[in-house]
mmCIF file of C-alpha atoms in Angstrom:
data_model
loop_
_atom_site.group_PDB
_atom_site.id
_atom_site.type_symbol
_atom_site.label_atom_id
_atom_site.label_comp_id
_atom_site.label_asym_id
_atom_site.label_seq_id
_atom_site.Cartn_x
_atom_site.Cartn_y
_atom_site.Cartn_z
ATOM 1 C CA UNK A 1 321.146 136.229 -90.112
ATOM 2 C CA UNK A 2 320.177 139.571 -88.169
ATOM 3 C CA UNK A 3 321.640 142.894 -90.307
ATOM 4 C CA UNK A 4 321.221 146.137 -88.832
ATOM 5 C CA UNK A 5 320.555 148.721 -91.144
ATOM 6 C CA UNK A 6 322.093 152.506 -89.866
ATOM 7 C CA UNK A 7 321.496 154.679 -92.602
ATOM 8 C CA UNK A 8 320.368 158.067 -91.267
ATOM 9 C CA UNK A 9 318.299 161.039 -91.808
ATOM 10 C CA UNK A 10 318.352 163.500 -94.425
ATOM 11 C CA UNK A 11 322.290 165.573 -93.677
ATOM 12 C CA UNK A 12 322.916 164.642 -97.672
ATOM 13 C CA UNK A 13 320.412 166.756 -99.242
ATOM 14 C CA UNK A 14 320.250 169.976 -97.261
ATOM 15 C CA UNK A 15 316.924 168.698 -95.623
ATOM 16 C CA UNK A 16 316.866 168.710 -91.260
ATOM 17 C CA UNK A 17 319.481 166.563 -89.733
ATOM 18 C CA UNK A 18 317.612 163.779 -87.589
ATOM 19 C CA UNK A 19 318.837 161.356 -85.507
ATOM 20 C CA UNK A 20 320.246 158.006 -86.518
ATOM 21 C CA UNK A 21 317.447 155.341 -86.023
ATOM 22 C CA UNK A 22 318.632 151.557 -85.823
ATOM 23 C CA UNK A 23 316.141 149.526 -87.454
ATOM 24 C CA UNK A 24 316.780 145.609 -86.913
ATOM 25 C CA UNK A 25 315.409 142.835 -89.506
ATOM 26 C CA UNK A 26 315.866 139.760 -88.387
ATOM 27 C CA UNK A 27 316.365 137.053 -90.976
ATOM 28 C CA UNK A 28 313.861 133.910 -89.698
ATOM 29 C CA UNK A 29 315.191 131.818 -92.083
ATOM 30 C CA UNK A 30 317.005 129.596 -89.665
ATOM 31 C CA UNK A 31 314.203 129.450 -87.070
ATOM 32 C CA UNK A 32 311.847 127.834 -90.156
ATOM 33 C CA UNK A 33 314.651 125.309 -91.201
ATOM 34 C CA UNK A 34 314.674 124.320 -87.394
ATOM 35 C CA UNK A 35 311.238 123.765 -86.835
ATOM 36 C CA UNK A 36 310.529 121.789 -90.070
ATOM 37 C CA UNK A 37 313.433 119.823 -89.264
ATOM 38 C CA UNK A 38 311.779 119.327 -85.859
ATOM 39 C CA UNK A 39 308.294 118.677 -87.271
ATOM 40 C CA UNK A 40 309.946 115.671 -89.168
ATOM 41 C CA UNK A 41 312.066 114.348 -86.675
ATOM 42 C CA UNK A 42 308.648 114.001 -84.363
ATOM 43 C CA UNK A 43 307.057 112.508 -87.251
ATOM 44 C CA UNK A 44 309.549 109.789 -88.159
ATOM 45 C CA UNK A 45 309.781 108.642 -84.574
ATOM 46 C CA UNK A 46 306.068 109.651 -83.499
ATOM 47 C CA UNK A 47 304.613 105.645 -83.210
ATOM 48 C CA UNK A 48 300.855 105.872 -85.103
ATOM 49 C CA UNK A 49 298.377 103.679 -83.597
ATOM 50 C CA UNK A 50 298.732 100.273 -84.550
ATOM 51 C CA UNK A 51 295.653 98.552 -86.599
ATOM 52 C CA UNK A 52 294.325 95.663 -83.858
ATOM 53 C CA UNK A 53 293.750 92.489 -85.548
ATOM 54 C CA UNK A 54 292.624 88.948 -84.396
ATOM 55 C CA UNK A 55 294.426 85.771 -85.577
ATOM 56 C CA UNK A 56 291.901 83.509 -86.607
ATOM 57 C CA UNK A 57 293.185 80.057 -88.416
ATOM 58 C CA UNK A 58 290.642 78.826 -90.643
ATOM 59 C CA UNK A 59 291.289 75.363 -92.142
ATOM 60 C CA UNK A 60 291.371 75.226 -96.058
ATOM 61 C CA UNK A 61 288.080 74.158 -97.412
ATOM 62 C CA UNK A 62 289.393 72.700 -100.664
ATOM 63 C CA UNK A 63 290.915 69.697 -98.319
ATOM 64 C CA UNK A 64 287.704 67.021 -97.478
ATOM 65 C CA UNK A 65 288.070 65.792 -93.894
ATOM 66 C CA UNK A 66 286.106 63.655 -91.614
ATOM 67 C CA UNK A 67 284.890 65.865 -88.774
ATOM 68 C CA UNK A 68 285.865 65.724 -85.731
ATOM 69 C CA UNK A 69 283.602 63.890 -82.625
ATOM 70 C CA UNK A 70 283.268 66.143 -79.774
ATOM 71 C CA UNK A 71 282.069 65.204 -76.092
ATOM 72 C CA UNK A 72 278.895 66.124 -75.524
ATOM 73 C CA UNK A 73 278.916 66.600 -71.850
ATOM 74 C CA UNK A 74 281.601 69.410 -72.527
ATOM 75 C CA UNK A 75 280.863 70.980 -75.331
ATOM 76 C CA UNK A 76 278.464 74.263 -75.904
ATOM 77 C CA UNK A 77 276.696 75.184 -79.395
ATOM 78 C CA UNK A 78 276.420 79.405 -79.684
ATOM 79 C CA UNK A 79 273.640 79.849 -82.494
ATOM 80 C CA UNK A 80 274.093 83.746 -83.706
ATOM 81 C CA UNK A 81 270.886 84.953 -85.030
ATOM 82 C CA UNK A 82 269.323 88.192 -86.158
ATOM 83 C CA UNK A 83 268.711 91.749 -84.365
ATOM 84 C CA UNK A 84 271.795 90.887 -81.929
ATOM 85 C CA UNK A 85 270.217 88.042 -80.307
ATOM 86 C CA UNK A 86 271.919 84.422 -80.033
ATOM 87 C CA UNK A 87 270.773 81.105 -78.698
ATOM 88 C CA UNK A 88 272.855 78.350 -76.871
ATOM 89 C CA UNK A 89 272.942 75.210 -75.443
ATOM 90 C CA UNK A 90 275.497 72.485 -73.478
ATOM 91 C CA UNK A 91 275.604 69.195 -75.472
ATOM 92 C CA UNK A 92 274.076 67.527 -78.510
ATOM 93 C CA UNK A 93 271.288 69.840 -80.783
ATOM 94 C CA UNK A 94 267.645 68.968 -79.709
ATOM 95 C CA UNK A 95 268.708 67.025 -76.222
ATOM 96 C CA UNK A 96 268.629 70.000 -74.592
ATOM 97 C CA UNK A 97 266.437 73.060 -74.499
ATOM 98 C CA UNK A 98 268.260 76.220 -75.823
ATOM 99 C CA UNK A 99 268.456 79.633 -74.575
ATOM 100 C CA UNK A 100 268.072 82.848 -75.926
ATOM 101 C CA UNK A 101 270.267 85.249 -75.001
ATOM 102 C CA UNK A 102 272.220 88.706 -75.743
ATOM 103 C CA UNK A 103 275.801 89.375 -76.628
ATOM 104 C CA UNK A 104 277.806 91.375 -73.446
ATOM 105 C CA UNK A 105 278.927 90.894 -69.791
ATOM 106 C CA UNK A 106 275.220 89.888 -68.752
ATOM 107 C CA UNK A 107 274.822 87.484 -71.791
ATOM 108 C CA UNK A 108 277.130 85.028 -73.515
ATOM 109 C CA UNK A 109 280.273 85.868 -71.144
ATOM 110 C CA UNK A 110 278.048 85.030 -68.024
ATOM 111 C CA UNK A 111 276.770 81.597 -69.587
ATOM 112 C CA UNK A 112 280.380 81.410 -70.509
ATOM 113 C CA UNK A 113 281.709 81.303 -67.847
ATOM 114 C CA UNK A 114 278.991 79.184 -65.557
ATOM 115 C CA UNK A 115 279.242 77.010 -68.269
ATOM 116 C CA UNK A 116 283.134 76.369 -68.105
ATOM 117 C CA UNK A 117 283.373 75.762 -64.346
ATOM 118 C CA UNK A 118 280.452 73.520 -64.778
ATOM 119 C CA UNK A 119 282.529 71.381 -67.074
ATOM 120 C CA UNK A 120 285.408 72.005 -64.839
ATOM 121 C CA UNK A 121 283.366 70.390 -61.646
ATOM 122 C CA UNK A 122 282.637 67.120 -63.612
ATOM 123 C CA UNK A 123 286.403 67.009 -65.077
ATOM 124 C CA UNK A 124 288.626 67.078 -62.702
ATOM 125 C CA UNK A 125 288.713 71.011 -62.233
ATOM 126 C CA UNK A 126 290.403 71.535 -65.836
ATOM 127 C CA UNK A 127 287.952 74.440 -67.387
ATOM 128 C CA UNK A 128 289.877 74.250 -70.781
ATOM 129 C CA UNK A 129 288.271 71.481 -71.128
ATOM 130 C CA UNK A 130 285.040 72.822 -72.510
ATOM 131 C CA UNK A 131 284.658 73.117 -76.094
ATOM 132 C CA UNK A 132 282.765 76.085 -78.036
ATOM 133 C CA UNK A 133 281.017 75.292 -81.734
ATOM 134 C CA UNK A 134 280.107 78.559 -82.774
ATOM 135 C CA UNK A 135 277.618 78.827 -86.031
ATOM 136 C CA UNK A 136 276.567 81.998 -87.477
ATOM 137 C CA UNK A 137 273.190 82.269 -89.068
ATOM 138 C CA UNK A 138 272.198 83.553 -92.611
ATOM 139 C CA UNK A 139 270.972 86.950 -90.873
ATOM 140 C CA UNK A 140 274.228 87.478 -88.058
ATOM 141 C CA UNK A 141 276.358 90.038 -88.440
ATOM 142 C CA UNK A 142 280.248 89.789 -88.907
ATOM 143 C CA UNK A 143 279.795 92.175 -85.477
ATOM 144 C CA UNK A 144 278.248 89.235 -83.521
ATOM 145 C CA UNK A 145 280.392 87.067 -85.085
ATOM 146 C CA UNK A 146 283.531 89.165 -83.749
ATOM 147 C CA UNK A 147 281.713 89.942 -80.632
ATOM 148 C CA UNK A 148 281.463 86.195 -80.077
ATOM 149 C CA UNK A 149 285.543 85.363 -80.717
ATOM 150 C CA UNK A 150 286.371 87.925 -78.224
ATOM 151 C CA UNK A 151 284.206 86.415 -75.495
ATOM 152 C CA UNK A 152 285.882 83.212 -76.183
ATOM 153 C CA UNK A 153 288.900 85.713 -75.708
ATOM 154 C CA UNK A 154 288.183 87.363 -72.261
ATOM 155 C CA UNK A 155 286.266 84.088 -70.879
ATOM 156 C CA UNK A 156 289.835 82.139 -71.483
ATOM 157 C CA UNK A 157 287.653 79.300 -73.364
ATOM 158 C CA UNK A 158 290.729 77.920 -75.656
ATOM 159 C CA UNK A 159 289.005 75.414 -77.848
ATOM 160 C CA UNK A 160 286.393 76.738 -80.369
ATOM 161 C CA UNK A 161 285.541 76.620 -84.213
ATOM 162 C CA UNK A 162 283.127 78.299 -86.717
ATOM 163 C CA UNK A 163 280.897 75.572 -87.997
ATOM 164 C CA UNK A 164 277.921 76.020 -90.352
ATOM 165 C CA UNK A 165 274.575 75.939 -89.111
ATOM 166 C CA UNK A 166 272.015 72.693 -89.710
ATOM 167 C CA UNK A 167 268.767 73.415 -91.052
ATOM 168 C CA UNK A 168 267.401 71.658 -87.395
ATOM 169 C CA UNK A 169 269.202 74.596 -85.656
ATOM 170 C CA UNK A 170 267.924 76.895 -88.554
ATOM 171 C CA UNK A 171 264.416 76.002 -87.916
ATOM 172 C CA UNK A 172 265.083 76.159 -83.565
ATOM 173 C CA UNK A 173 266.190 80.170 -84.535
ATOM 174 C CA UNK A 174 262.812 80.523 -86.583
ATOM 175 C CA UNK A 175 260.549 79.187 -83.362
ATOM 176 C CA UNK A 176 262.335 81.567 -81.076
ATOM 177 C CA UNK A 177 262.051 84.385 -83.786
ATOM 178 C CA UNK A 178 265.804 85.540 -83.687
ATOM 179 C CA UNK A 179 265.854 84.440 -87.449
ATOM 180 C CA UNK A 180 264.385 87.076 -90.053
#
């Protein structure tokens, strides 16, 4: 609350008579009771940014099933190896000659991609069709390994899984030395 204080100059004492000065004080107590009301109001309705997660489904490993038979002609193996380098191939392991390649819109998402219309061409133009095994070596990083899921993401390729790597496919990372 604003209180004006008029008390004057010296008339009681016998001293000079001055003029009245008005000195104001204003009281701020209200103004600081509005804005920390209005600092909390922003923060209780202010949205923080919301963590970004991926829904992966992985089965439960205590259950024993039979695995699964996949096509070869439409299905593509993704080895992740070591120092950000993968290797991959279209149908069954040591039919066809793999290639080493690099993670990004040049790499994986291109062969992606080529790959899926590929399989679309000799399936009747469906290019969900093509299925994904992905296997992460000993020496990948969860990065690649996250890197990976979200090409199958952006590329649209709807079938995949997270299989462990065979000792054959092991041995295929050690000849192209993307295994340390």
């Amino acid at each position: 609350m604003a209180e004006l204080d008029t008390s004057g100059g010296g008339k009681h004492k016998g001293g000079k008579i001055r003029s009245k000065k008005a000195s104001t004080r204003v009281d701020l107590t209200a103004m600081v009771d509005l804005a920390f009301l209005l600092i909390t109001f922003f923060m209780y309705t202010t949205t923080l940014q919301k963590p970004k997660a991926m829904n992966l489904a992985m089965p439960d490993n205590s259950v024993k099933t039979t695995q699964l038979a996949i096509a070869a002609s439409r299905s593509m193996t993704i080895l992740l190896g070591a120092n950000n380098k993968l290797e991959w191939y279209m149908g069954e392991a040591g039919k066809s000659a793999p290639t080493v390649d690099n993670y990004g819109k040049e790499g994986i998402r291109k062969a992606l991609i080529e790959n899926a219309k590929k399989v679309a061409d000799t399936h009747n133009g469906d290019e969900k069709l093509m299925e994904v095994v992905i296997k992460p070596s000993e020496h990948s990083t969860y990065e690649n390994l996250v890197t990976t899921l979200d090409e199958m993401s952006i590329t649209n390729i709807q079938i995949y899984a997270i299989v462990p790597i065979t000792p054959m496919e092991v041995a295929d990372l050690k000849t192209n030395k993307i295994y340390q």
